[in-house]
PDB file of C-alpha atoms in Angstrom:
ATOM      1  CA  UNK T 162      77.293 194.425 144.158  1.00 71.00           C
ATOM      2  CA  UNK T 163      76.310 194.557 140.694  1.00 77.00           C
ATOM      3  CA  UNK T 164      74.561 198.252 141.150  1.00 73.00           C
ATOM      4  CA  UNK T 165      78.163 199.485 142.411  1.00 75.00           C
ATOM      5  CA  UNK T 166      80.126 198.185 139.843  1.00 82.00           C
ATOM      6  CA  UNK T 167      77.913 200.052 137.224  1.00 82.00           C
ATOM      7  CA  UNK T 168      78.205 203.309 139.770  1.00 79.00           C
ATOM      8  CA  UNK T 169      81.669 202.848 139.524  1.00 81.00           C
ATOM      9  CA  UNK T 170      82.217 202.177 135.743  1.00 84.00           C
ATOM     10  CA  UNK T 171      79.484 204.567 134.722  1.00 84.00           C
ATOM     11  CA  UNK T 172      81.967 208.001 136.232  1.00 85.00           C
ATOM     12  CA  UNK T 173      82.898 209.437 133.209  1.00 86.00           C
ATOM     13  CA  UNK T 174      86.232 210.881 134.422  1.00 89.00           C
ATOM     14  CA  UNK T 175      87.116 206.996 134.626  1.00 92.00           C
ATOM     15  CA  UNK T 176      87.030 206.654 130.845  1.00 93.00           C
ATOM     16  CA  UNK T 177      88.724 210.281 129.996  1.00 94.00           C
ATOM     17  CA  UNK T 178      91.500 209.391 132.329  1.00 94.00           C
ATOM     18  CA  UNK T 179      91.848 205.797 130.397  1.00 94.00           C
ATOM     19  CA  UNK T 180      91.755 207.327 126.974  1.00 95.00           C
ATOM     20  CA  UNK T 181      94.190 209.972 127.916  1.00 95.00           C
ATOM     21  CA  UNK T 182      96.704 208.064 130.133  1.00 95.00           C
ATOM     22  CA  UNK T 183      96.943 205.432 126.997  1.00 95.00           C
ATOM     23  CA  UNK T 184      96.784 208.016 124.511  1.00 95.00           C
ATOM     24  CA  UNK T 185     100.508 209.714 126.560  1.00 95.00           C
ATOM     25  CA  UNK T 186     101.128 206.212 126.850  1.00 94.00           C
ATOM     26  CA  UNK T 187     101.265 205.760 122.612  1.00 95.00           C
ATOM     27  CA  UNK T 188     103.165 208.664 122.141  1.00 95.00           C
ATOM     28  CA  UNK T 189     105.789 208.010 124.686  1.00 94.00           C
ATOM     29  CA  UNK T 190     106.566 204.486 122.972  1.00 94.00           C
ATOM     30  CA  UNK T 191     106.789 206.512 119.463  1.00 94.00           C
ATOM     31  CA  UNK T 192     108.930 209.111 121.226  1.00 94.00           C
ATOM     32  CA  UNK T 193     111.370 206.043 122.453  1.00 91.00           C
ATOM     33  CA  UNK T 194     111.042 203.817 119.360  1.00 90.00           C
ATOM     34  CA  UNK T 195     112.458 206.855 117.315  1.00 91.00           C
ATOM     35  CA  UNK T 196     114.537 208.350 119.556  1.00 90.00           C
ATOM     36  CA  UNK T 197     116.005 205.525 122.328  1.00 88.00           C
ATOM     37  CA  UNK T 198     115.357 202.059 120.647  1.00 84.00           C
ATOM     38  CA  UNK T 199     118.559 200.154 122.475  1.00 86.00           C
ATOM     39  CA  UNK T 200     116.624 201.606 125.727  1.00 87.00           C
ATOM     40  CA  UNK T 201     112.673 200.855 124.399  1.00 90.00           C
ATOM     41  CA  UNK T 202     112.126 198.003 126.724  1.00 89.00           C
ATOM     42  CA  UNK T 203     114.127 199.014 129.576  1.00 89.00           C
ATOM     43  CA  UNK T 204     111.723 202.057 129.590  1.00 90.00           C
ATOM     44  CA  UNK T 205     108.757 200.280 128.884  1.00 91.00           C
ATOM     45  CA  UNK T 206     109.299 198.049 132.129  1.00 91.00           C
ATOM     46  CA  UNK T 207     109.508 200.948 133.697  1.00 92.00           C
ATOM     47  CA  UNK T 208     106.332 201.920 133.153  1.00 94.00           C
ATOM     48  CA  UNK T 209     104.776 202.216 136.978  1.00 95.00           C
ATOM     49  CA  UNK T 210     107.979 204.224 137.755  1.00 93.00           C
ATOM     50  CA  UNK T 211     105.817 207.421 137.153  1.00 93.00           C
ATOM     51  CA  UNK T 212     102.987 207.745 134.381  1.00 93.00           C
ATOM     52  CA  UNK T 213     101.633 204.075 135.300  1.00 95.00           C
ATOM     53  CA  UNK T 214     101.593 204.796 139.130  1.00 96.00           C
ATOM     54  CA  UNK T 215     100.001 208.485 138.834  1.00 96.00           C
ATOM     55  CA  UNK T 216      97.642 207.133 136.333  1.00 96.00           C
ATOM     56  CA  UNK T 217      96.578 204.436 139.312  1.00 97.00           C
ATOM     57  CA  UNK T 218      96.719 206.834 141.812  1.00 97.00           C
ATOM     58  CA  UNK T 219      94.641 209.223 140.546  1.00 96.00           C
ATOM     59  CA  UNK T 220      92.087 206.739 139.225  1.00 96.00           C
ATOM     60  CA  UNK T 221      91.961 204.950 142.700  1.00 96.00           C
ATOM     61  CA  UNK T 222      91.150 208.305 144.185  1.00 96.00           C
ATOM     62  CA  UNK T 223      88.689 209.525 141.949  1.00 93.00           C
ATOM     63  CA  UNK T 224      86.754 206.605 141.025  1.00 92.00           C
ATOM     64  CA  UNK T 225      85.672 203.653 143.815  1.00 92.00           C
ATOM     65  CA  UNK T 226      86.076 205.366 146.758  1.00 91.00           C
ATOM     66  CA  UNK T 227      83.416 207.638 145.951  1.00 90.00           C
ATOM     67  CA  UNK T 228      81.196 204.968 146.741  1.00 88.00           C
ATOM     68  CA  UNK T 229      81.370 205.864 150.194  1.00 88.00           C
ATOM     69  CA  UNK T 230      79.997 209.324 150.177  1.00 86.00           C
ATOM     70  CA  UNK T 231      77.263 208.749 146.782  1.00 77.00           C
ATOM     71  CA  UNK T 232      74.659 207.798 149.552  1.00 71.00           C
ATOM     72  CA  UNK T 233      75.385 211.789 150.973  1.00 68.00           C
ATOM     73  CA  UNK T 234      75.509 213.537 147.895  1.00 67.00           C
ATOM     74  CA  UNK T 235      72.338 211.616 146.275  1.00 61.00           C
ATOM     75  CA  UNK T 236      70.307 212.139 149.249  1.00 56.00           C
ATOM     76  CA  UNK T 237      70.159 208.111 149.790  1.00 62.00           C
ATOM     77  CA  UNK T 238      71.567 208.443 153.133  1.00 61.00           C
ATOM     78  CA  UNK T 239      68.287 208.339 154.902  1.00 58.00           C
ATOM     79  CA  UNK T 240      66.787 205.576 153.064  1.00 59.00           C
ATOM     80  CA  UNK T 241      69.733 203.276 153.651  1.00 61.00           C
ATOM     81  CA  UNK T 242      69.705 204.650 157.688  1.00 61.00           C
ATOM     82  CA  UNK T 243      65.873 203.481 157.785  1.00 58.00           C
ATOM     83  CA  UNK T 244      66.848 199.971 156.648  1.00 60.00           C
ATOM     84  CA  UNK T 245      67.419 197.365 159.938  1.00 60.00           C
ATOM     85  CA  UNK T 246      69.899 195.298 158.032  1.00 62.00           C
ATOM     86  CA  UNK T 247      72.154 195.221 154.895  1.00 59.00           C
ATOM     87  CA  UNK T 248      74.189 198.240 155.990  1.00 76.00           C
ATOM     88  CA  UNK T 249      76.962 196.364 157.007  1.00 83.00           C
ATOM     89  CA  UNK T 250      76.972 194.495 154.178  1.00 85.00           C
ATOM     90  CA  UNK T 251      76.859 197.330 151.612  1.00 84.00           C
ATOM     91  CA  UNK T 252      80.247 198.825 153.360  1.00 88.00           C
ATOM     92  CA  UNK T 253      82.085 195.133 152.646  1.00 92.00           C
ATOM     93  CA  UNK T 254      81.263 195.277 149.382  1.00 91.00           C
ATOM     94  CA  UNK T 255      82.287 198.866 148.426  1.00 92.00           C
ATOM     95  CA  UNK T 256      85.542 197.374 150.332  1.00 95.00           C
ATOM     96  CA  UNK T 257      85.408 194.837 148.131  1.00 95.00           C
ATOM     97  CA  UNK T 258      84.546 197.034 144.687  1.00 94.00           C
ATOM     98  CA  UNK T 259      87.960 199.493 146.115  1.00 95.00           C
ATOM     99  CA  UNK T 260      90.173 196.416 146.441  1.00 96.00           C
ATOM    100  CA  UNK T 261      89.604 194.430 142.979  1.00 96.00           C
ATOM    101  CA  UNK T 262      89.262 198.310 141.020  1.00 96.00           C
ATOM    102  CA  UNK T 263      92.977 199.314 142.582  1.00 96.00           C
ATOM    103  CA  UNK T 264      94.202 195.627 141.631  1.00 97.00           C
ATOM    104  CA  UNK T 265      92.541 194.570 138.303  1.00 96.00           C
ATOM    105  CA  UNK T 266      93.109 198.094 137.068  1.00 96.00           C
ATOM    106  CA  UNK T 267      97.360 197.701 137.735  1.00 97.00           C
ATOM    107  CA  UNK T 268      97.156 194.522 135.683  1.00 97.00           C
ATOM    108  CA  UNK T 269      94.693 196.546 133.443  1.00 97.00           C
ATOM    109  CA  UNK T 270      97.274 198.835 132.425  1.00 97.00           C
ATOM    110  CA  UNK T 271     100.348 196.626 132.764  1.00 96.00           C
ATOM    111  CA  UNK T 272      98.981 194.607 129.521  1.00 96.00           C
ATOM    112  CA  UNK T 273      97.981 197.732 128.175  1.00 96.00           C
ATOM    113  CA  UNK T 274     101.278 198.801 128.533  1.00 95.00           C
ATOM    114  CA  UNK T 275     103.231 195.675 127.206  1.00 93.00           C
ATOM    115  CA  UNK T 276     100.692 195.599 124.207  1.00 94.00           C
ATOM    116  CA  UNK T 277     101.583 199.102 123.002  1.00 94.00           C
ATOM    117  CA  UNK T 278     105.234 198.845 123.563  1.00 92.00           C
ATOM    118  CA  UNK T 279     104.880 195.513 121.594  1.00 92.00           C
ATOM    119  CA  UNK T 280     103.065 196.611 118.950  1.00 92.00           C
ATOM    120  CA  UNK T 281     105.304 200.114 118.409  1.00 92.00           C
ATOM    121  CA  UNK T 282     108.351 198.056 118.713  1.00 85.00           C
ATOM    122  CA  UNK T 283     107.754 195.211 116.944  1.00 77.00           C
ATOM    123  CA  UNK T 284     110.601 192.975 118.425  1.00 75.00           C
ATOM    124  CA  UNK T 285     109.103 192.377 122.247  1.00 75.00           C
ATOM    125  CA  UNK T 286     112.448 191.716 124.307  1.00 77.00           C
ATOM    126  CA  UNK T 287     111.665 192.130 128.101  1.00 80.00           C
ATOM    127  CA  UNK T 288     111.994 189.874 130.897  1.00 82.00           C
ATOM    128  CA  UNK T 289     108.817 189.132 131.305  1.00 84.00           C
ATOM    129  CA  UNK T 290     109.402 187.511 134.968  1.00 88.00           C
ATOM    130  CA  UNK T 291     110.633 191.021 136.232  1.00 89.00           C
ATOM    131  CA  UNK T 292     107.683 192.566 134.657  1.00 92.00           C
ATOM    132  CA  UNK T 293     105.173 190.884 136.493  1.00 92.00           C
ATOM    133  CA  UNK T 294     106.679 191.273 139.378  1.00 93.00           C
ATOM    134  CA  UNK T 295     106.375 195.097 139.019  1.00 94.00           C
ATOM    135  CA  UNK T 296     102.928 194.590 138.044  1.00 95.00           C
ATOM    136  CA  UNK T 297     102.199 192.247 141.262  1.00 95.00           C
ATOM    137  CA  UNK T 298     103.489 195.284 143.397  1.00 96.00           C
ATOM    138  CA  UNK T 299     101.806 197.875 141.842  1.00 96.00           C
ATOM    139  CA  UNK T 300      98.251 195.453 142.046  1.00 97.00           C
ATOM    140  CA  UNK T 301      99.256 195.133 145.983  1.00 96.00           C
ATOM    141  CA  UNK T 302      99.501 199.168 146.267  1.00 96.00           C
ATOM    142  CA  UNK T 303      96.776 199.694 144.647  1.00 97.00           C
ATOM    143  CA  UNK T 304      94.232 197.303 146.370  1.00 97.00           C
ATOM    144  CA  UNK T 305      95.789 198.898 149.463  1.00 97.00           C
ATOM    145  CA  UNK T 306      95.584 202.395 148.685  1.00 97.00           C
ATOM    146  CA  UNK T 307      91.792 201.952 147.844  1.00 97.00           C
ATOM    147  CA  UNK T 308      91.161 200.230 151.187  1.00 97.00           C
ATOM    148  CA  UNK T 309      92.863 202.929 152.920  1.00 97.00           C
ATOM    149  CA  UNK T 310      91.279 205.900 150.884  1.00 97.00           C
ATOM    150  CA  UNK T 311      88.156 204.499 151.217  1.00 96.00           C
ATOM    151  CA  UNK T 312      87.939 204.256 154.670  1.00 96.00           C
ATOM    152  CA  UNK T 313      89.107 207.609 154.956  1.00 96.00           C
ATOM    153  CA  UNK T 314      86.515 208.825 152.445  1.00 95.00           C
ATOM    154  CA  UNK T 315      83.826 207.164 154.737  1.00 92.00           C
ATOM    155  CA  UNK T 316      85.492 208.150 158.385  1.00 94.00           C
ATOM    156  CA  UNK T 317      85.306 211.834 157.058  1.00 93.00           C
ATOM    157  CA  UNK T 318      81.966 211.654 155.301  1.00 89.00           C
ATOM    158  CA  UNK T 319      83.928 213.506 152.444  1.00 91.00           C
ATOM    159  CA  UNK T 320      85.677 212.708 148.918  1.00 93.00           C
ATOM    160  CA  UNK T 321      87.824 215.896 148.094  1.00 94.00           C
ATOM    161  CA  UNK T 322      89.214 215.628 151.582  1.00 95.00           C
ATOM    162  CA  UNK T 323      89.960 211.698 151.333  1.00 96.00           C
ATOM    163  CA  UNK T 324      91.166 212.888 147.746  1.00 96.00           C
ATOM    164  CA  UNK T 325      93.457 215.396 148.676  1.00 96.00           C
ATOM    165  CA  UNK T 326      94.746 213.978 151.840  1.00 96.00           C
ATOM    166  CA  UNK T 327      95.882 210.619 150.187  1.00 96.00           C
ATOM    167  CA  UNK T 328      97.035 212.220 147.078  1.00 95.00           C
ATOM    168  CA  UNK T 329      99.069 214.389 149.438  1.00 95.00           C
ATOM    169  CA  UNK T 330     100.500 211.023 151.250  1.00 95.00           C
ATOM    170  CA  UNK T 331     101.008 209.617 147.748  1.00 95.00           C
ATOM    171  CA  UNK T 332     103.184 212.140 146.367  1.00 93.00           C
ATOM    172  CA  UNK T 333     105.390 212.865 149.146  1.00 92.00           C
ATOM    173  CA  UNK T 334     106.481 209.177 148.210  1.00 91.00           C
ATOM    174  CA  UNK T 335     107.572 210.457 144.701  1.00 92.00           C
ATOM    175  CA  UNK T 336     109.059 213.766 146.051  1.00 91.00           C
ATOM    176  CA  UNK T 337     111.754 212.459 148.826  1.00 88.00           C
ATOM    177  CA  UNK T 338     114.804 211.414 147.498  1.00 85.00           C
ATOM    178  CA  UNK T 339     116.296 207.415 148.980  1.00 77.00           C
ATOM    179  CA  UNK T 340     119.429 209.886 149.718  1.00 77.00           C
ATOM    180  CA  UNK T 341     117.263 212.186 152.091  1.00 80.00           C
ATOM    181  CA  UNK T 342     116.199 209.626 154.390  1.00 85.00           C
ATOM    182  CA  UNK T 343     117.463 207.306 157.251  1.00 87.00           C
ATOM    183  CA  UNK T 344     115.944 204.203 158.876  1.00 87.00           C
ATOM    184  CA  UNK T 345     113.571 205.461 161.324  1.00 87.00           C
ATOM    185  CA  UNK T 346     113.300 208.986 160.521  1.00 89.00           C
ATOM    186  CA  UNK T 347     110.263 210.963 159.611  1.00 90.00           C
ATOM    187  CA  UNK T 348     110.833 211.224 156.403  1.00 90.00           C
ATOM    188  CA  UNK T 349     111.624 207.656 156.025  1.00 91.00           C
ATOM    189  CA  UNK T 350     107.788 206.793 157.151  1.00 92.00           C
ATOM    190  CA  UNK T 351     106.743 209.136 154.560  1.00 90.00           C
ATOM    191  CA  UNK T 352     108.398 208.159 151.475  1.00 91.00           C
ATOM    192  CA  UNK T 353     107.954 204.540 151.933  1.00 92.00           C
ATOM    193  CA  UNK T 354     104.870 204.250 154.483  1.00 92.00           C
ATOM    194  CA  UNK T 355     101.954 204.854 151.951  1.00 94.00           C
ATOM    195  CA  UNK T 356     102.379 202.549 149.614  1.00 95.00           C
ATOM    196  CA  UNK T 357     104.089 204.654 146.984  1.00 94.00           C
ATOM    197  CA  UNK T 358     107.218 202.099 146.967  1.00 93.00           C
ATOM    198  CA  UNK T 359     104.659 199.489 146.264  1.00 95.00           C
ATOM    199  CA  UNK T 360     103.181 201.460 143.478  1.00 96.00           C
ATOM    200  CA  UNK T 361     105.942 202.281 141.687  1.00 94.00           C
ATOM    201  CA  UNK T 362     106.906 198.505 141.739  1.00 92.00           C
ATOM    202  CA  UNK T 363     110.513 199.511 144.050  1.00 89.00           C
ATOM    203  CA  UNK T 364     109.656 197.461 146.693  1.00 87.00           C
ATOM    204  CA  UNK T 365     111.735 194.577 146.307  1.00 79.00           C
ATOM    205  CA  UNK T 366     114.686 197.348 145.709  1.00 81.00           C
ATOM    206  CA  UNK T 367     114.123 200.240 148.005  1.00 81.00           C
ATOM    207  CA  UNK T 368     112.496 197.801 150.714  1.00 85.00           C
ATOM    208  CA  UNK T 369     115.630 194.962 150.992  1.00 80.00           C
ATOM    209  CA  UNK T 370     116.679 194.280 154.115  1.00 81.00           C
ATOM    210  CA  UNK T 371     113.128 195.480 155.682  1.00 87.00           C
ATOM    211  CA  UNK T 372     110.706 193.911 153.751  1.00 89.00           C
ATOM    212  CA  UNK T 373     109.094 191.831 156.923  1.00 91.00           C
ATOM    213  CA  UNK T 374     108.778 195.275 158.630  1.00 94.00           C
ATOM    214  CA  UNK T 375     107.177 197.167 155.876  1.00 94.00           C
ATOM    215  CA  UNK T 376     104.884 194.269 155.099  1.00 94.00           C
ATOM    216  CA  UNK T 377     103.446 194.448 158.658  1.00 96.00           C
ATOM    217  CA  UNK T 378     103.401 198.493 158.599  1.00 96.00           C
ATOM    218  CA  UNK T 379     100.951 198.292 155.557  1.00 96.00           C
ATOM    219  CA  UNK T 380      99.032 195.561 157.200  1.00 96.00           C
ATOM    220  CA  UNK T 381      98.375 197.127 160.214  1.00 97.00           C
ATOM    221  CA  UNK T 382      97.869 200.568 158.658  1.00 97.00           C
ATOM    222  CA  UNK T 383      94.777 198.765 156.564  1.00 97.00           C
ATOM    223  CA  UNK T 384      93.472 197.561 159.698  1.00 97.00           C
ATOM    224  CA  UNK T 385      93.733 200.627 161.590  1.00 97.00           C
ATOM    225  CA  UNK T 386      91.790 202.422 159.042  1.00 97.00           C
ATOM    226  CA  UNK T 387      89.245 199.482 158.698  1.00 96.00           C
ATOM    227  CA  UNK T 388      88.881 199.316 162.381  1.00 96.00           C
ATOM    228  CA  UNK T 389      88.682 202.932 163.199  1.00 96.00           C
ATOM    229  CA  UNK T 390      85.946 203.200 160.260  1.00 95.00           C
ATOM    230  CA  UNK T 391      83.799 200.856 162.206  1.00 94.00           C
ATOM    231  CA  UNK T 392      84.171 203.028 165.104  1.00 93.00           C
ATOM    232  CA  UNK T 393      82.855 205.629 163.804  1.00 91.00           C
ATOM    233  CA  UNK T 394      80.334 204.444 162.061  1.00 88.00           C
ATOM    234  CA  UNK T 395      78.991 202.667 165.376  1.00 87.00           C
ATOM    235  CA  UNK T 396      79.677 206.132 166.900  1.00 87.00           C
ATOM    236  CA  UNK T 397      77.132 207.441 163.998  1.00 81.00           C
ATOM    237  CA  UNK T 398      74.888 204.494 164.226  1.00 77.00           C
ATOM    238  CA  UNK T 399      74.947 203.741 160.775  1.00 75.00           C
ATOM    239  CA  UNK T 400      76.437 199.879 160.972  1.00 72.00           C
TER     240      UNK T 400
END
């Protein structure tokens, strides 16, 4: 476990994303402490609403799912096949490395968040029980879209493709307007079926009145992936 933390924390688009995302971060508070002070804190709650979310996204997607697919691109993959056991147990724990990287790094940059806007502003007023709720949603999403993406990532033996495919997902989330959609349409399953809503902390808004239903859709779309990832990797014979 230890060896794929450090794989993880040692990609150096990781920290350039970080420094970046933080550094936008800074001058966005400026921007808003100048410019919209009776709205600072109403704006820095809503953090995750874009430039927190993307920033998760794209770090999810770039960083621990590429775990999966090191082993190809390393030429490790026959040294792991010619092992009789531990497989098995090296794909729970990149499972588990996705999960805690999506989750810690929401609460990461929620603190990160309220620490700049505290420190620019200098007179914290936020309600501090909405905030972490956000944050609690956007932890959820993210644990869940790094499940997802990293079964995908290991089902097609392939990072750009898991990449672009959930980054695709992602953003159609962002890009469909509430007004556009209707319960049960398609475009319904695609704005709120990939955790976007989640990620962007609206799901106790934009999911009220279906919150059971959406709960289950996300739980069963994590197990699909999980269980169809076993399949094929029985099908390959490398479980």
């Amino acid at each position: 476990m230890r060896y794929e933390i450090e794989r993880a924390l040692s990609f150096p688009p990781l920290w350039f994303v970080l420094i970046v995302s933080m550094g936008i971060r800074c001058i966005i508070a400026i921007y808003d402490r100048i410019y919209r002070l009776e709205s600072f804190w109403d704006l820095a709650t809503s953090y995750f609403d874009i430039i927190g979310s993307l920033t998760l996204i794209l770090l999810i997607l770039l960083v621990p799912i590429r775990l999966f697919t090191d082993d190809k691109y390393y030429f490790m993959e026959e040294i792991i096949l010619a092992a009789n056991k531990g497989r098995f147990i090296l794909m729970i724990r990149r499972y588990i490395i996705c999960l805690l990287f999506g989750f810690l790094m929401a609460i990461f940059f929620s603190v990160c968040n309220y620490i700049i806007s505290a420190i620019i502003s200098g007179s914290p007023t936020i309600n501090l029980t909405a905030y972490w709720q956000i944050t609690a949603q956007a932890a959820i999403g993210g644990a869940g879209l790094a499940i997802v993406a990293g079964a995908l990532c290991d089902i097609l033996r392939s990072h750009p493709a898991a990449l672009i495919i959930c980054g695709l997902f992602t953003l159609l989330g962002f890009m469909i307007r509430g007004s556009m959609v209707k319960p049960f349409d398609f475009l319904w399953f695609l704005k709120y079926g990939f955790f976007t809503a989640l990620l962007r902390g609206h799901a106790g808004v934009t999911w009220e009145g279906w919150v059971n239903f959406w709960s289950l859709w996300h739980i069963i779309l994590i197990s699909l992936f999980l269980l169809f990832n076993i399949y094929k990797r029985r099908e390959r014979r490398t479980l």
